[in-house]
Short mmCIF file of C-alpha atoms in Angstrom, two decimals:
data_model
loop_
_atom_site.label_atom_id
_atom_site.label_comp_id
_atom_site.label_asym_id
_atom_site.label_seq_id
_atom_site.Cartn_x
_atom_site.Cartn_y
_atom_site.Cartn_z
CA UNK A 237 100.12 225.73 113.85
CA UNK A 238 100.22 223.61 117.01
CA UNK A 239 97.66 221.21 115.54
CA UNK A 240 100.05 220.40 112.70
CA UNK A 241 102.93 219.32 114.97
CA UNK A 242 101.86 215.68 115.37
CA UNK A 243 101.15 214.93 111.68
CA UNK A 244 104.41 216.61 110.69
CA UNK A 245 106.36 214.65 113.30
CA UNK A 246 104.84 211.37 112.10
CA UNK A 247 105.42 212.45 108.51
CA UNK A 248 109.11 213.04 109.21
CA UNK A 249 109.50 209.53 110.61
CA UNK A 250 107.62 207.92 107.74
CA UNK A 251 109.59 209.89 105.16
CA UNK A 252 112.87 208.77 106.70
CA UNK A 253 111.66 205.17 106.68
CA UNK A 254 110.47 205.34 103.08
CA UNK A 255 113.65 206.97 101.81
CA UNK A 256 115.90 204.50 103.64
CA UNK A 257 114.08 201.54 102.12
CA UNK A 258 114.09 203.05 98.63
CA UNK A 259 117.82 203.69 98.87
CA UNK A 260 118.27 200.20 100.30
CA UNK A 261 116.77 198.69 97.15
CA UNK A 262 118.40 201.09 94.71
CA UNK A 263 121.88 200.87 96.25
CA UNK A 264 121.58 197.23 97.37
CA UNK A 265 122.19 197.88 101.04
CA UNK A 266 120.63 194.95 102.95
CA UNK A 267 121.17 196.65 106.32
CA UNK A 268 118.51 199.20 105.33
CA UNK A 269 115.98 196.48 104.47
CA UNK A 270 116.04 194.10 107.44
CA UNK A 271 115.15 195.91 110.67
CA UNK A 272 112.92 192.91 111.38
CA UNK A 273 113.04 189.28 110.22
CA UNK A 274 110.50 188.00 107.71
CA UNK A 275 108.98 189.61 104.63
CA UNK A 276 110.75 192.72 103.37
CA UNK A 277 109.05 196.01 102.58
CA UNK A 278 109.24 196.42 98.80
CA UNK A 279 110.13 199.54 96.83
CA UNK A 280 106.55 200.54 95.95
CA UNK A 281 105.49 200.26 99.58
CA UNK A 282 108.35 202.54 100.59
CA UNK A 283 107.37 204.93 97.79
CA UNK A 284 103.76 205.09 98.99
CA UNK A 285 104.90 205.73 102.55
CA UNK A 286 107.07 208.57 101.25
CA UNK A 287 104.07 210.05 99.42
CA UNK A 288 101.94 209.73 102.56
CA UNK A 289 104.72 211.31 104.61
CA UNK A 290 104.89 214.32 102.29
CA UNK A 291 101.13 214.72 102.66
CA UNK A 292 101.45 214.74 106.44
CA UNK A 293 104.35 217.19 106.29
CA UNK A 294 102.14 219.53 104.25
CA UNK A 295 99.95 219.95 107.35
CA UNK A 296 101.96 223.04 108.27
CA UNK A 297 101.13 224.84 105.02
CA UNK A 298 98.33 227.31 104.43
CA UNK A 299 95.03 225.71 103.45
CA UNK A 300 95.22 226.97 99.87
CA UNK A 301 98.47 225.06 99.37
CA UNK A 302 97.95 222.16 101.76
CA UNK A 303 94.68 220.90 100.33
CA UNK A 304 95.70 220.48 96.66
CA UNK A 305 99.05 218.97 97.66
CA UNK A 306 97.47 216.41 99.98
CA UNK A 307 94.76 215.57 97.44
CA UNK A 308 97.32 215.03 94.67
CA UNK A 309 99.53 212.85 96.86
CA UNK A 310 96.50 210.86 98.01
CA UNK A 311 95.42 210.33 94.41
CA UNK A 312 98.90 209.07 93.51
CA UNK A 313 98.75 206.57 96.39
CA UNK A 314 95.31 205.35 95.33
CA UNK A 315 96.37 205.01 91.69
CA UNK A 316 99.55 203.03 92.35
CA UNK A 317 98.01 200.80 95.01
CA UNK A 318 94.91 200.11 92.89
CA UNK A 319 97.11 199.15 89.95
CA UNK A 320 99.06 196.69 92.09
CA UNK A 321 95.86 195.28 93.59
CA UNK A 322 94.41 194.83 90.09
CA UNK A 323 97.28 192.47 89.32
CA UNK A 324 96.04 190.12 92.04
CA UNK A 325 92.38 190.43 91.06
CA UNK A 326 92.86 189.89 87.33
CA UNK A 327 95.99 187.67 87.51
CA UNK A 328 98.02 189.98 85.27
CA UNK A 329 101.47 191.54 85.42
CA UNK A 330 101.49 195.24 84.59
CA UNK A 331 105.25 195.53 85.03
CA UNK A 332 105.01 197.94 87.96
CA UNK A 333 106.59 195.75 90.66
CA UNK A 334 110.21 196.37 89.68
CA UNK A 335 111.15 192.65 89.96
CA UNK A 336 114.72 193.23 88.72
CA UNK A 337 115.22 195.81 91.45
CA UNK A 338 114.35 193.11 94.00
CA UNK A 339 116.11 190.16 92.38
CA UNK A 340 119.39 190.50 94.30
CA UNK A 341 117.85 189.49 97.61
CA UNK A 342 115.49 186.59 98.32
CA UNK A 343 112.60 186.54 100.77
CA UNK A 344 109.25 184.78 101.00
CA UNK A 345 107.40 187.17 98.69
CA UNK A 346 105.85 184.99 95.95
CA UNK A 347 105.80 187.99 93.59
CA UNK A 348 109.18 189.76 93.93
CA UNK A 349 108.64 193.48 94.42
CA UNK A 350 104.85 193.31 94.68
CA UNK A 351 102.99 194.91 97.57
CA UNK A 352 100.73 192.60 99.56
CA UNK A 353 96.97 192.82 98.99
CA UNK A 354 96.27 194.31 102.41
CA UNK A 355 99.14 196.75 102.00
CA UNK A 356 97.43 198.00 98.84
CA UNK A 357 94.12 198.22 100.71
CA UNK A 358 95.64 200.29 103.51
CA UNK A 359 97.20 202.77 101.07
CA UNK A 360 93.94 203.04 99.12
CA UNK A 361 92.05 203.82 102.34
CA UNK A 362 94.60 206.40 103.48
CA UNK A 363 94.76 207.96 100.01
CA UNK A 364 90.98 208.36 99.99
CA UNK A 365 91.20 210.07 103.39
CA UNK A 366 93.73 212.58 102.03
CA UNK A 367 91.44 213.34 99.10
CA UNK A 368 88.06 213.30 100.81
CA UNK A 369 88.98 215.23 103.97
CA UNK A 370 89.01 218.43 101.91
CA UNK A 371 85.64 217.70 100.29
CA UNK A 372 83.50 216.80 103.28
CA UNK A 373 79.96 218.14 102.83
CA UNK A 374 77.81 215.44 104.45
CA UNK A 375 77.79 213.45 107.69
CA UNK A 376 78.40 210.29 105.63
CA UNK A 377 81.68 211.73 104.33
CA UNK A 378 82.72 212.52 107.91
CA UNK A 379 82.19 208.89 108.89
CA UNK A 380 84.15 207.68 105.84
CA UNK A 381 87.14 209.88 106.66
CA UNK A 382 87.13 208.87 110.30
CA UNK A 383 86.49 205.20 109.56
CA UNK A 384 89.14 204.90 106.85
CA UNK A 385 91.73 206.60 109.08
CA UNK A 386 90.97 204.12 111.84
CA UNK A 387 91.00 201.20 109.38
CA UNK A 388 94.47 202.17 108.13
CA UNK A 389 95.90 201.99 111.63
CA UNK A 390 93.87 198.87 112.44
CA UNK A 391 95.32 196.98 109.47
CA UNK A 392 98.80 197.69 110.79
CA UNK A 393 97.90 196.81 114.37
CA UNK A 394 96.20 193.54 113.42
CA UNK A 395 99.15 192.57 111.25
CA UNK A 396 101.56 193.17 114.13
CA UNK A 397 99.41 191.10 116.51
CA UNK A 398 99.05 188.34 113.92
CA UNK A 399 102.79 188.13 113.35
CA UNK A 400 103.50 188.07 117.08
CA UNK A 401 100.96 185.28 117.59
CA UNK A 402 102.10 183.41 114.49
CA UNK A 403 98.62 183.37 112.93
CA UNK A 404 100.14 182.90 109.47
CA UNK A 405 101.24 179.45 110.63
CA UNK A 406 97.69 178.56 111.66
CA UNK A 407 95.78 180.00 108.70
CA UNK A 408 97.06 179.68 105.13
CA UNK A 409 94.84 182.52 103.91
CA UNK A 410 95.72 185.05 106.64
CA UNK A 411 96.37 188.00 104.32
CA UNK A 412 97.63 190.35 107.02
CA UNK A 413 100.66 188.08 107.48
CA UNK A 414 101.95 189.22 104.09
CA UNK A 415 102.50 192.75 105.38
CA UNK A 416 106.06 193.32 106.54
CA UNK A 417 106.52 194.24 110.20
CA UNK A 418 108.02 197.58 109.18
CA UNK A 419 105.04 198.41 106.98
CA UNK A 420 102.62 197.32 109.72
CA UNK A 421 104.24 199.73 112.17
CA UNK A 422 104.14 202.38 109.47
CA UNK A 423 100.38 201.94 109.00
CA UNK A 424 99.75 202.37 112.72
CA UNK A 425 101.71 205.64 112.58
CA UNK A 426 100.02 206.71 109.34
CA UNK A 427 96.56 206.11 110.80
CA UNK A 428 97.48 208.32 113.77
CA UNK A 429 98.91 210.96 111.44
CA UNK A 430 95.76 211.04 109.31
CA UNK A 431 93.61 211.38 112.43
CA UNK A 432 95.76 214.23 113.71
CA UNK A 433 95.67 215.89 110.29
CA UNK A 434 91.92 216.09 109.74
CA UNK A 435 91.31 217.20 113.32
CA UNK A 436 92.07 220.74 112.14
CA UNK A 437 89.43 220.70 109.39
CA UNK A 438 86.37 222.91 109.86
CA UNK A 439 83.98 220.01 109.31
CA UNK A 440 85.32 218.33 112.44
CA UNK A 441 83.72 221.05 114.58
CA UNK A 442 80.78 219.60 116.55
CA UNK A 443 78.31 222.24 115.34
CA UNK A 444 78.88 221.70 111.62
CA UNK A 445 76.05 219.22 111.29
CA UNK A 446 73.87 220.61 114.02
CA UNK A 447 70.41 219.13 113.91
CA UNK A 448 71.35 216.05 111.87
#
């Protein structure tokens, strides 16, 4: 039970953040949406953080309940984020950005309501971790889970550093600049929560792949 304290604590914070932003958009409360200047965190980003938070909060459940819940929530994150990312890749509009929900406030987002490309990537990585951590059977899968958890937090950390240094003003194609500061902080926390979550898995024991 003690191993689940950190992921549940991080999950509680992320859930509060996600819910506040979703209510901010739904109820048109700008005070909920601007903790930092710059690009705003859109509704779908807040929704994905809420899904990730619920997965982290499930860390306190028995394995038979925790694993299917986390896998399902991870799959939902991957599906939504992949659909949004596909809009960039194929230059299409699937109608999943809720532009009318975001029309009452103006920021620098060129596609109102759409998650940034690197935001989608971070949620895809973290969603895969939530799914794969319960299906680890090879050393390669171990490295994927560990690497994707680290990459999720690294995306957030690099975005924060880039915004502090103003790299978006130096490089027009600096994709990490399109992540809101709130989301960037959230990804750092999510990466830590994922790491703390899979630490309790049996495959993380040093002797699992003895002799590899």
